[in-house]
XYZ file of C-alpha atoms in Angstrom:
420
model
C 117.327 135.523 169.631
C 118.230 138.320 167.235
C 120.656 136.064 165.427
C 118.045 133.307 165.111
C 115.510 135.803 163.770
C 118.078 137.061 161.256
C 118.861 133.527 160.080
C 115.162 132.764 159.776
C 114.623 135.948 157.750
C 117.552 135.149 155.474
C 116.207 131.607 154.976
C 112.776 132.892 154.029
C 114.288 135.423 151.624
C 116.462 132.728 150.004
C 113.471 130.419 149.547
C 111.487 133.200 147.924
C 114.411 134.041 145.660
C 114.813 130.393 144.620
C 111.072 130.144 143.944
C 111.170 133.313 141.840
C 114.196 132.064 139.871
C 112.552 128.659 139.359
C 109.374 130.300 138.056
C 111.316 132.488 135.647
C 113.386 129.539 134.427
C 110.218 127.493 133.940
C 108.654 130.341 131.964
C 111.779 130.741 129.809
C 111.922 126.985 129.203
C 108.245 126.884 128.225
C 108.651 129.837 125.842
C 111.731 128.229 124.240
C 109.918 124.904 123.900
C 106.884 126.594 122.317
C 109.084 128.557 119.904
C 110.999 125.393 118.892
C 107.761 123.486 118.423
C 106.381 126.218 116.145
C 109.591 126.326 114.091
C 109.711 122.537 113.710
C 106.008 122.408 112.800
C 106.493 125.103 110.186
C 109.468 123.246 108.689
C 107.547 119.970 108.627
C 104.657 121.704 106.919
C 106.968 123.143 104.263
C 108.812 119.878 103.705
C 105.733 117.663 103.717
C 103.107 120.010 102.350
C 102.468 117.498 99.586
C 101.128 115.076 102.217
C 98.055 117.248 102.683
C 97.288 117.107 98.965
C 97.581 113.304 98.986
C 94.334 112.827 100.863
C 92.305 110.170 99.080
C 89.108 111.812 97.790
C 86.469 110.920 95.211
C 86.745 114.363 93.641
C 90.473 114.065 93.004
C 90.196 110.452 91.809
C 87.536 111.436 89.280
C 89.783 114.259 88.054
C 92.670 111.815 87.632
C 90.552 109.470 85.501
C 89.152 112.429 83.530
C 92.719 113.520 82.746
C 93.504 109.943 81.701
C 90.593 109.981 79.258
C 91.638 113.391 77.955
C 95.085 111.976 77.135
C 93.387 108.995 75.494
C 91.199 111.188 73.299
C 94.266 113.211 72.243
C 96.037 110.016 71.157
C 98.825 110.240 73.762
C 98.027 106.881 75.339
C 95.937 103.788 74.787
C 95.073 100.405 76.274
C 92.496 97.623 76.131
C 90.374 99.259 78.877
C 90.455 102.841 77.573
C 87.384 102.476 75.362
C 85.299 101.014 78.198
C 86.472 103.717 80.621
C 86.345 106.789 78.413
C 83.705 106.057 75.747
C 81.403 103.112 76.440
C 81.188 103.808 80.200
C 81.444 100.098 80.944
C 84.264 100.757 83.394
C 82.723 102.918 86.117
C 84.453 104.670 89.000
C 83.325 103.546 92.481
C 85.557 105.156 95.091
C 89.120 105.963 96.099
C 90.881 103.325 98.200
C 94.147 105.068 99.079
C 97.027 107.248 97.913
C 100.496 106.292 99.117
C 103.658 108.241 98.231
C 102.288 109.131 94.813
C 100.710 105.731 94.168
C 97.002 105.877 93.333
C 94.694 102.933 94.087
C 91.064 103.232 92.960
C 88.124 100.836 93.034
C 85.973 100.597 89.912
C 83.312 98.378 88.369
C 84.040 96.796 84.974
C 81.090 95.147 83.235
C 79.565 94.275 86.621
C 82.853 92.997 88.066
C 84.692 94.883 90.857
C 88.293 95.711 89.939
C 91.171 97.819 91.253
C 92.929 100.486 89.172
C 96.548 101.208 90.118
C 99.290 103.594 89.044
C 102.556 104.600 90.679
C 102.084 108.197 89.495
C 99.069 110.371 88.891
C 99.751 111.833 85.437
C 100.888 110.035 82.277
C 103.420 112.762 81.426
C 105.158 112.198 84.799
C 106.669 108.974 83.464
C 109.923 108.955 81.540
C 109.235 109.411 77.852
C 110.839 107.417 75.033
C 112.687 110.066 73.025
C 112.974 107.784 69.995
C 109.201 107.997 69.463
C 109.561 111.663 68.520
C 112.287 110.903 66.008
C 110.310 108.515 63.811
C 107.054 108.875 61.919
C 106.496 105.297 60.813
C 106.828 101.928 62.474
C 110.471 101.607 61.531
C 111.887 101.041 65.022
C 113.280 97.488 64.856
C 111.396 95.012 67.030
C 114.686 93.722 68.408
C 115.662 97.225 69.546
C 112.412 97.684 71.457
C 112.715 94.242 73.034
C 116.246 95.103 74.116
C 114.972 98.286 75.756
C 112.279 96.296 77.583
C 114.903 93.799 78.785
C 117.158 96.613 80.028
C 114.274 98.270 81.865
C 113.315 94.976 83.546
C 116.937 94.410 84.554
C 117.093 97.938 85.962
C 113.867 97.498 87.946
C 114.081 93.863 89.069
C 117.747 93.008 88.597
C 116.774 90.115 86.297
C 117.962 89.184 82.826
C 115.036 87.843 80.804
C 114.815 86.003 77.510
C 112.523 87.207 74.719
C 110.057 84.404 75.506
C 109.823 85.406 79.161
C 109.140 89.029 78.237
C 106.087 88.177 76.147
C 103.543 89.152 78.881
C 105.148 92.613 79.037
C 105.266 93.206 75.301
C 102.373 94.130 73.025
C 102.821 93.962 69.292
C 102.656 97.288 67.522
C 99.734 97.534 65.180
C 97.589 100.184 63.526
C 97.906 103.955 63.416
C 98.142 104.285 67.231
C 101.351 102.304 67.590
C 103.168 105.256 69.183
C 100.518 105.486 71.919
C 100.827 101.724 72.423
C 104.589 101.877 72.912
C 104.374 104.993 75.134
C 101.710 103.341 77.312
C 103.731 100.144 77.564
C 106.790 102.165 78.577
C 104.883 103.907 81.399
C 103.756 100.505 82.735
C 107.298 99.112 82.588
C 108.398 101.860 84.976
C 106.158 100.349 87.667
C 107.773 97.450 89.543
C 104.483 96.013 90.750
C 103.062 95.824 87.225
C 106.155 93.943 86.037
C 105.915 91.456 88.905
C 102.231 90.748 88.349
C 102.682 90.462 84.558
C 105.675 88.149 84.695
C 104.194 85.885 87.364
C 100.660 85.638 85.921
C 101.186 82.226 84.361
C 103.527 80.906 87.058
C 101.909 81.769 90.369
C 98.444 81.642 91.900
C 99.745 83.793 94.759
C 99.802 87.120 92.879
C 96.992 89.358 91.622
C 95.631 88.742 88.144
C 96.018 91.652 85.725
C 92.798 92.366 83.825
C 93.959 95.102 81.472
C 95.280 98.650 81.279
C 94.693 102.168 80.030
C 97.811 104.263 79.658
C 99.758 104.193 82.914
C 96.855 102.699 84.926
C 96.515 98.915 85.120
C 93.544 96.950 86.448
C 93.781 93.942 88.760
C 91.230 91.635 90.348
C 89.434 92.995 93.396
C 90.227 91.271 96.692
C 89.703 92.542 100.239
C 93.005 93.168 102.027
C 93.683 91.986 105.549
C 93.978 94.309 108.556
C 96.099 94.008 111.691
C 93.156 95.149 113.846
C 90.880 92.393 112.514
C 90.351 89.541 114.974
C 91.356 86.915 112.396
C 93.596 89.331 110.409
C 91.512 88.664 107.283
C 87.739 89.197 106.858
C 86.901 85.511 106.486
C 83.163 86.127 106.081
C 83.952 87.938 102.805
C 85.578 84.886 101.250
C 83.596 81.979 102.688
C 80.305 83.550 103.728
C 78.329 84.283 106.889
C 78.280 80.572 107.736
C 81.834 81.030 109.017
C 80.488 82.492 112.244
C 81.018 79.184 114.086
C 84.350 78.725 115.840
C 85.001 75.366 114.115
C 84.551 76.904 110.660
C 86.767 79.842 111.606
C 89.593 77.617 112.882
C 89.335 75.333 109.837
C 89.595 78.371 107.521
C 92.599 79.751 109.426
C 94.412 76.408 109.116
C 93.676 76.265 105.369
C 94.947 79.829 104.926
C 98.067 79.059 106.986
C 98.795 76.090 104.686
C 98.396 78.417 101.696
C 100.906 80.817 103.269
C 103.363 77.910 103.522
C 102.700 77.011 99.876
C 103.453 80.623 98.926
C 106.707 80.643 100.927
C 107.915 77.437 99.282
C 106.818 78.717 95.872
C 108.620 82.079 96.193
C 111.750 80.382 97.568
C 112.119 77.610 95.000
C 110.003 77.939 91.864
C 111.679 80.906 90.129
C 115.187 81.339 88.773
C 115.892 83.471 91.868
C 114.404 83.557 95.371
C 111.700 86.223 95.780
C 112.059 88.188 99.032
C 109.088 89.925 100.656
C 110.339 92.893 102.694
C 107.010 94.273 103.882
C 104.974 91.438 105.357
C 101.743 92.525 107.037
C 98.064 91.543 106.672
C 97.342 94.681 104.635
C 99.614 93.430 101.820
C 97.778 90.113 101.404
C 94.264 88.993 100.560
C 92.377 85.694 100.463
C 90.505 84.321 97.440
C 87.257 82.367 97.835
C 89.201 79.098 97.624
C 91.301 80.353 100.609
C 94.412 80.917 98.485
C 96.744 83.583 99.867
C 97.476 86.359 97.355
C 100.200 89.013 97.561
C 98.342 92.169 96.542
C 101.097 94.738 97.187
C 104.602 93.798 96.041
C 106.229 97.226 95.971
C 108.687 95.874 98.550
C 109.349 92.493 96.911
C 112.749 91.780 95.402
C 114.367 88.910 93.562
C 117.735 87.752 94.930
C 120.036 89.896 92.712
C 118.215 93.123 93.618
C 117.961 92.079 97.261
C 121.737 91.644 97.487
C 122.307 95.108 96.025
C 119.908 96.658 98.546
C 121.398 94.913 101.594
C 125.069 95.456 100.765
C 125.461 98.892 102.398
C 127.915 100.565 104.762
C 127.249 99.938 108.452
C 128.498 100.328 112.016
C 126.039 97.859 113.626
C 123.530 95.175 112.624
C 120.676 97.694 112.931
C 122.107 99.578 109.930
C 121.512 96.446 107.831
C 117.737 96.282 108.401
C 115.652 97.027 105.325
C 112.049 96.866 106.539
C 111.448 93.100 107.107
C 114.650 92.042 105.338
C 117.683 91.897 107.664
C 121.386 91.416 107.101
C 124.461 91.299 109.380
C 127.124 93.971 109.710
C 130.728 92.873 109.177
C 132.481 95.239 111.605
C 135.897 94.522 110.119
C 135.004 96.064 106.774
C 131.954 98.030 108.037
C 129.760 96.510 105.333
C 126.405 94.743 105.480
C 126.381 91.215 104.155
C 124.632 90.682 100.836
C 123.013 87.509 102.217
C 119.684 88.070 103.947
C 119.878 86.915 107.586
C 116.154 86.198 108.008
C 113.589 84.983 105.480
C 109.950 85.146 104.393
C 108.845 82.251 106.605
C 110.308 83.719 109.794
C 108.536 87.058 109.265
C 105.222 85.346 108.413
C 105.524 83.221 111.561
C 106.273 86.330 113.603
C 103.708 88.748 112.169
C 100.843 86.447 111.176
C 101.078 82.925 112.628
C 101.801 84.161 116.166
C 98.429 85.926 116.135
C 96.618 82.768 115.042
C 98.399 80.028 116.974
C 98.913 81.388 120.451
C 95.711 80.916 122.473
C 93.409 80.983 119.447
C 93.006 77.233 118.973
C 92.016 76.730 122.584
C 89.201 74.313 123.409
C 87.930 71.003 122.069
C 88.379 71.892 118.367
C 92.029 70.802 118.300
C 93.561 68.570 120.971
C 95.550 70.357 123.657
C 98.863 68.520 122.939
C 98.457 69.444 119.259
C 97.881 73.096 120.185
C 101.049 73.151 122.290
C 103.139 71.578 119.515
C 101.822 74.073 116.975
C 102.462 77.040 119.251
C 106.002 75.807 119.961
C 106.733 75.315 116.247
C 105.476 78.816 115.404
C 107.506 80.349 118.245
C 110.699 78.596 117.103
C 110.029 79.525 113.479
C 109.658 83.213 114.404
C 112.848 83.380 116.488
C 116.071 84.691 114.886
C 118.638 82.119 113.829
C 121.657 81.324 116.009
C 125.084 82.484 114.895
C 125.967 79.026 113.601
C 122.880 78.625 111.416
C 121.305 80.909 108.844
C 117.558 81.246 108.447
C 117.775 79.654 104.999
C 119.208 76.493 106.581
C 116.393 76.398 109.156
C 113.564 77.021 106.683
C 113.072 73.480 105.281
C 112.828 72.011 108.790
C 110.426 74.692 110.057
C 108.392 74.496 106.871
C 107.981 70.710 106.951
C 107.203 70.721 110.676
C 104.514 73.391 110.292
C 103.055 71.587 107.264
C 102.819 68.378 109.281
C 101.259 69.977 112.376
C 98.719 71.986 110.371
C 97.688 68.922 108.357
C 97.259 66.906 111.573
C 95.103 69.730 112.987
C 93.125 69.757 109.756
C 92.411 66.031 110.059
C 91.367 66.413 113.719
C 88.822 69.060 112.717
C 87.495 66.851 109.912
C 87.034 63.920 112.300
C 85.190 66.195 114.759
C 82.572 67.164 112.143
């Protein structure tokens, strides 16, 4: 009995000791975790303190435009919209849309027309300055020398070699006493990839934003409402067609028309330029829809022509995951530990995956489009969105997927027309 009592007492004491040790260990762990969390938070705050100043506010946006006008009045910069913004008050600030990694995007009203003002950086002096402008007093810089500098800058930014004729949209002739401000303003715009894309493609593509004008380092583009992933139809269709789109038939018809425009854009970007244009950030927020249901790329900061795309993809690697650049993927050659310069997927696959899947899964259900047609369309979208097999690249699959989707969407379009 005494031995049993002793064993029971020892067991109780051991349990209490274990409980006490567990509590102390838990307390120590919690204190260590809290201390680590505070240290990491403090480091993140120090490293990313600029994030807090990047909050999009009306007050800051007004200050940015006021600084722009101050530089205009001092003769540092110029542009065809400066007078309306800074003097005539015909270009009026509305509100801030967003700031993103230094990029400023502001909505304004120009002569009763809504527009968007954009700049990659906030202040004009933040852009690289042309030192040669300080070395000359008269307009004696040869035109050919300036054109060569523009061509080199475009090659540096886009990886493209352009002829003098192609560069015409980027180049403004020097004239008058403010020629230095003209050249300096042009140079600040040429340091912004998106401006170059929109300018060069103005006369060649209906799928990019139209540039309206500029003032210094800010350029104005047409106002279009961007899509949103949380939106039921991805794009606010009532904004482009009107409230009459409330009916399900009108909504489906609009979606099919927009899908056909996406296919037009894919074919256009793949075939109609000297080099294929790759879109590496495909999401509804980077596109908008015009009133005629044309798809427009409104943010091309992550768009690259083939030569630049190859340079970006060709990196060191240990696995295929190392060769992923946003929506643009490559394959890792494990023998040489190098990513292939050839993109493994393409624009159509990502559009099928991120946009068409949302539209053509159960969304065309009901009597609007026949059930067999719905199934064929869903199957085509699913196959289009799937990665290519080892024996076939996405570029080989694109024509087949593209023509099949064109056909199925046009058949669906005709079915809807017959139902009206």
